[in-house]
Backbone as numpy.savetxt, mean C-alpha at the origin, in Angstrom:
# Nx Ny Nz CAx CAy CAz Cx Cy Cz
-4.97 4.30 -11.85 -5.73 3.76 -10.74 -6.22 4.94 -9.88
-7.38 4.75 -9.30 -7.95 5.74 -8.38 -7.64 5.27 -6.96
-6.99 6.10 -6.18 -6.58 5.74 -4.82 -7.57 6.33 -3.82
-8.19 5.46 -3.03 -9.12 5.89 -2.00 -8.38 5.95 -0.66
-8.49 7.09 -0.03 -7.91 7.35 1.30 -6.45 7.73 1.27
-6.07 8.57 0.31 -4.72 9.12 0.32 -4.46 9.83 1.64
-5.53 10.38 2.20 -5.42 11.09 3.48 -4.80 10.20 4.55
-5.08 8.92 4.51 -4.51 7.98 5.47 -2.99 7.96 5.37
-2.49 8.00 4.14 -1.03 8.01 3.93 -0.42 9.30 4.47
-1.05 10.43 4.14 -0.54 11.73 4.58 -0.55 11.83 6.10
-1.65 11.42 6.71 -1.74 11.47 8.18 -0.68 10.59 8.82
-0.36 9.47 8.19 0.66 8.58 8.74 2.02 9.25 8.75
2.44 9.79 7.61 3.80 10.36 7.56 3.91 11.71 8.25
2.79 12.29 8.63 2.85 13.53 9.41 2.98 13.26 10.91
2.81 12.03 11.33 2.95 11.68 12.74 4.43 11.73 13.14
4.68 12.15 14.37 6.07 12.13 14.86 6.65 10.72 14.75
7.86 10.64 14.23 8.52 9.35 14.09 8.28 8.67 12.76
7.37 9.17 11.96 7.07 8.53 10.68 7.39 9.43 9.48
8.04 10.55 9.73 8.33 11.48 8.64 9.21 10.85 7.56
9.99 9.85 7.94 10.86 9.18 6.96 10.07 8.38 5.93
8.78 8.20 6.16 7.94 7.47 5.21 7.39 8.36 4.11
7.51 9.67 4.27 6.88 10.60 3.32 7.32 10.37 1.88
8.60 10.37 1.62 9.09 10.20 0.25 8.65 8.89 -0.37
8.76 7.82 0.39 8.39 6.50 -0.13 6.88 6.40 -0.37
6.08 6.93 0.54 4.62 6.87 0.35 4.17 7.76 -0.80
4.77 8.93 -0.93 4.41 9.80 -2.05 4.83 9.16 -3.38
5.98 8.51 -3.41 6.43 7.82 -4.62 5.47 6.67 -4.95
5.11 5.88 -3.93 4.16 4.78 -4.17 2.83 5.33 -4.69
2.33 6.40 -4.09 1.07 7.00 -4.51 1.13 7.42 -5.98
2.18 8.10 -6.36 2.33 8.56 -7.74 2.37 7.37 -8.70
3.16 6.36 -8.36 3.27 5.18 -9.22 1.95 4.44 -9.32
1.26 4.27 -8.19 -0.02 3.56 -8.20 -1.07 4.35 -8.97
-1.09 5.64 -8.80 -2.07 6.49 -9.48 -1.93 6.38 -11.00
-0.71 6.25 -11.47 -0.46 6.18 -12.91 -0.38 4.75 -13.45
-0.53 3.77 -12.58 -0.45 2.37 -12.99 -1.72 1.94 -13.73
-1.59 0.87 -14.46 -2.72 0.27 -15.17 -2.82 -1.21 -14.77
-2.88 -1.46 -13.47 -2.90 -2.83 -12.99 -4.21 -3.52 -13.36
-4.11 -4.67 -13.96 -5.31 -5.46 -14.30 -5.33 -6.80 -13.58
-4.23 -7.10 -12.89 -4.14 -8.37 -12.16 -2.98 -8.29 -11.17
-2.93 -9.24 -10.24 -1.79 -9.27 -9.32 -0.45 -9.42 -10.05
-0.45 -10.08 -11.19 0.79 -10.26 -11.95 1.36 -8.91 -12.37
0.50 -7.96 -12.71 0.97 -6.62 -13.08 1.68 -5.94 -11.91
1.15 -6.15 -10.72 1.77 -5.56 -9.53 3.14 -6.19 -9.28
3.22 -7.51 -9.40 4.48 -8.21 -9.17 5.55 -7.80 -10.17
5.15 -7.42 -11.38 6.11 -6.94 -12.37 6.74 -5.62 -11.91
5.93 -4.79 -11.28 6.39 -3.47 -10.85 7.01 -3.50 -9.45
6.44 -4.33 -8.59 6.88 -4.42 -7.19 7.20 -5.87 -6.87
8.41 -6.26 -7.12 8.84 -7.65 -6.96 8.58 -8.20 -5.56
8.72 -7.35 -4.54 8.59 -7.83 -3.17 7.20 -7.60 -2.56
6.26 -7.19 -3.36 4.89 -7.06 -2.86 4.35 -8.46 -2.57
3.53 -8.55 -1.54 2.90 -9.83 -1.20 1.44 -9.79 -1.64
1.06 -10.78 -2.41 -0.32 -10.87 -2.90 -1.09 -11.77 -1.93
-2.17 -11.24 -1.37 -3.01 -11.98 -0.44 -4.36 -12.28 -1.09
-5.19 -13.03 -0.38 -6.52 -13.32 -0.91 -7.39 -12.06 -0.89
-8.50 -12.13 -1.58 -9.47 -11.04 -1.64 -8.86 -9.76 -2.23
-7.96 -9.94 -3.20 -7.34 -8.82 -3.92 -6.61 -7.83 -3.02
-6.03 -8.34 -1.95 -5.23 -7.50 -1.06 -3.75 -7.66 -1.41
-3.04 -6.56 -1.24 -1.61 -6.55 -1.54 -0.89 -5.84 -0.41
0.25 -6.39 -0.01 1.10 -5.76 1.02 2.35 -5.24 0.33
2.59 -3.95 0.47 3.78 -3.31 -0.08 4.75 -2.98 1.04
6.03 -3.17 0.78 7.07 -2.76 1.71 7.42 -1.31 1.40
7.40 -0.48 2.43 7.60 0.96 2.26 8.84 1.41 3.03
9.58 2.33 2.45 10.77 2.94 3.09 11.78 1.88 3.48
12.21 1.10 2.52 13.22 0.09 2.79 12.73 -1.01 3.70
11.45 -1.32 3.60 10.79 -2.38 4.37 10.61 -2.01 5.84
10.67 -0.73 6.16 10.44 -0.27 7.53 8.96 -0.26 7.87
8.13 0.00 6.85 6.68 0.08 7.03 5.98 -0.87 6.08
4.74 -1.19 6.42 3.91 -2.04 5.57 2.65 -1.29 5.19
2.31 -1.38 3.92 1.10 -0.76 3.38 0.22 -1.87 2.82
-1.02 -1.94 3.30 -1.97 -2.93 2.79 -3.05 -2.19 2.01
-3.30 -2.68 0.81 -4.37 -2.13 -0.01 -5.25 -3.26 -0.50
-6.46 -2.90 -0.87 -7.38 -3.84 -1.53 -7.68 -3.23 -2.88
-7.58 -4.03 -3.92 -7.71 -3.51 -5.27 -8.93 -4.10 -5.96
-9.71 -3.21 -6.56 -10.79 -3.63 -7.46 -10.25 -3.38 -8.86
-9.81 -4.45 -9.50 -9.17 -4.32 -10.81 -10.15 -3.83 -11.87
-11.41 -4.26 -11.79 -12.40 -3.87 -12.80 -12.66 -2.37 -12.80
-12.76 -1.79 -11.60 -13.03 -0.35 -11.51 -11.74 0.48 -11.39
-10.59 -0.21 -11.39 -9.29 0.46 -11.27 -9.21 1.32 -10.01
-9.62 0.72 -8.90 -9.66 1.43 -7.63 -8.79 0.72 -6.60
-7.99 1.50 -5.89 -7.12 0.98 -4.83 -7.59 1.58 -3.52
-7.94 0.73 -2.58 -8.41 1.17 -1.27 -7.30 0.96 -0.25
-6.81 2.05 0.35 -5.80 1.94 1.40 -6.48 1.38 2.64
-5.97 0.27 3.15 -6.57 -0.40 4.30 -5.73 -0.23 5.57
-4.39 -0.11 5.41 -3.52 -0.06 6.59 -2.15 0.47 6.18
-1.55 1.27 7.04 -0.14 1.63 6.92 0.41 1.64 8.34
1.53 0.99 8.53 2.11 0.95 9.87 3.47 0.29 9.88
4.04 0.24 11.06 5.33 -0.40 11.26 5.16 -1.91 11.22
6.27 -2.62 11.18 6.20 -4.09 11.22 5.54 -4.57 12.51
5.84 -3.91 13.61 5.25 -4.30 14.90 3.73 -4.15 14.85
3.26 -3.04 14.30 1.81 -2.82 14.17 1.19 -3.82 13.19
1.89 -4.09 12.12 1.43 -5.04 11.12 1.27 -6.44 11.73
2.19 -6.82 12.59 2.14 -8.13 13.22 0.93 -8.31 14.13
0.30 -7.22 14.53 -0.85 -7.28 15.44 -2.21 -7.37 14.70
-2.19 -7.28 13.38 -3.43 -7.28 12.63 -3.51 -8.51 11.72
-4.67 -8.75 11.18 -4.84 -9.81 10.18 -4.95 -9.11 8.82
-3.89 -9.17 8.05 -3.82 -8.47 6.77 -4.88 -8.93 5.78
-5.42 -10.11 5.98 -6.40 -10.63 5.04 -7.83 -10.19 5.34
-8.01 -9.50 6.46 -9.38 -9.04 6.79 -9.47 -7.55 7.09
-8.35 -6.92 7.32 -8.39 -5.49 7.66 -8.95 -4.66 6.52
C-alpha cells in the first residue's frame, strides 16, 4: 500500500507528550506499507480491533488504544490517506466519517 501523509504521523509523535506513539505508529506504517489490503475484511484479519466506517475509512487503535488513527483507503489504487491522528479526547471532538 502507498501511504499518503506519513509526515502527519511523524509530526504527531515528535510533539511533546506523544513520543510514546512513535514505536506503534512506525510499526503500523511498516505493516500498512507492506499490506495487500483489497477490502475491509483484509484489514479486520490483520487488525481485529480496527473499526470500519463508511466511505472506506478505518479507525486504528494505536499505542495500546491511547491514540486513534483514521485513514481513508482507496483499495483499487492501493492508497492509504492519513486523515487524523490524536488522543481519544481529540477523536471525540471530530466526526470520523467526514474528516
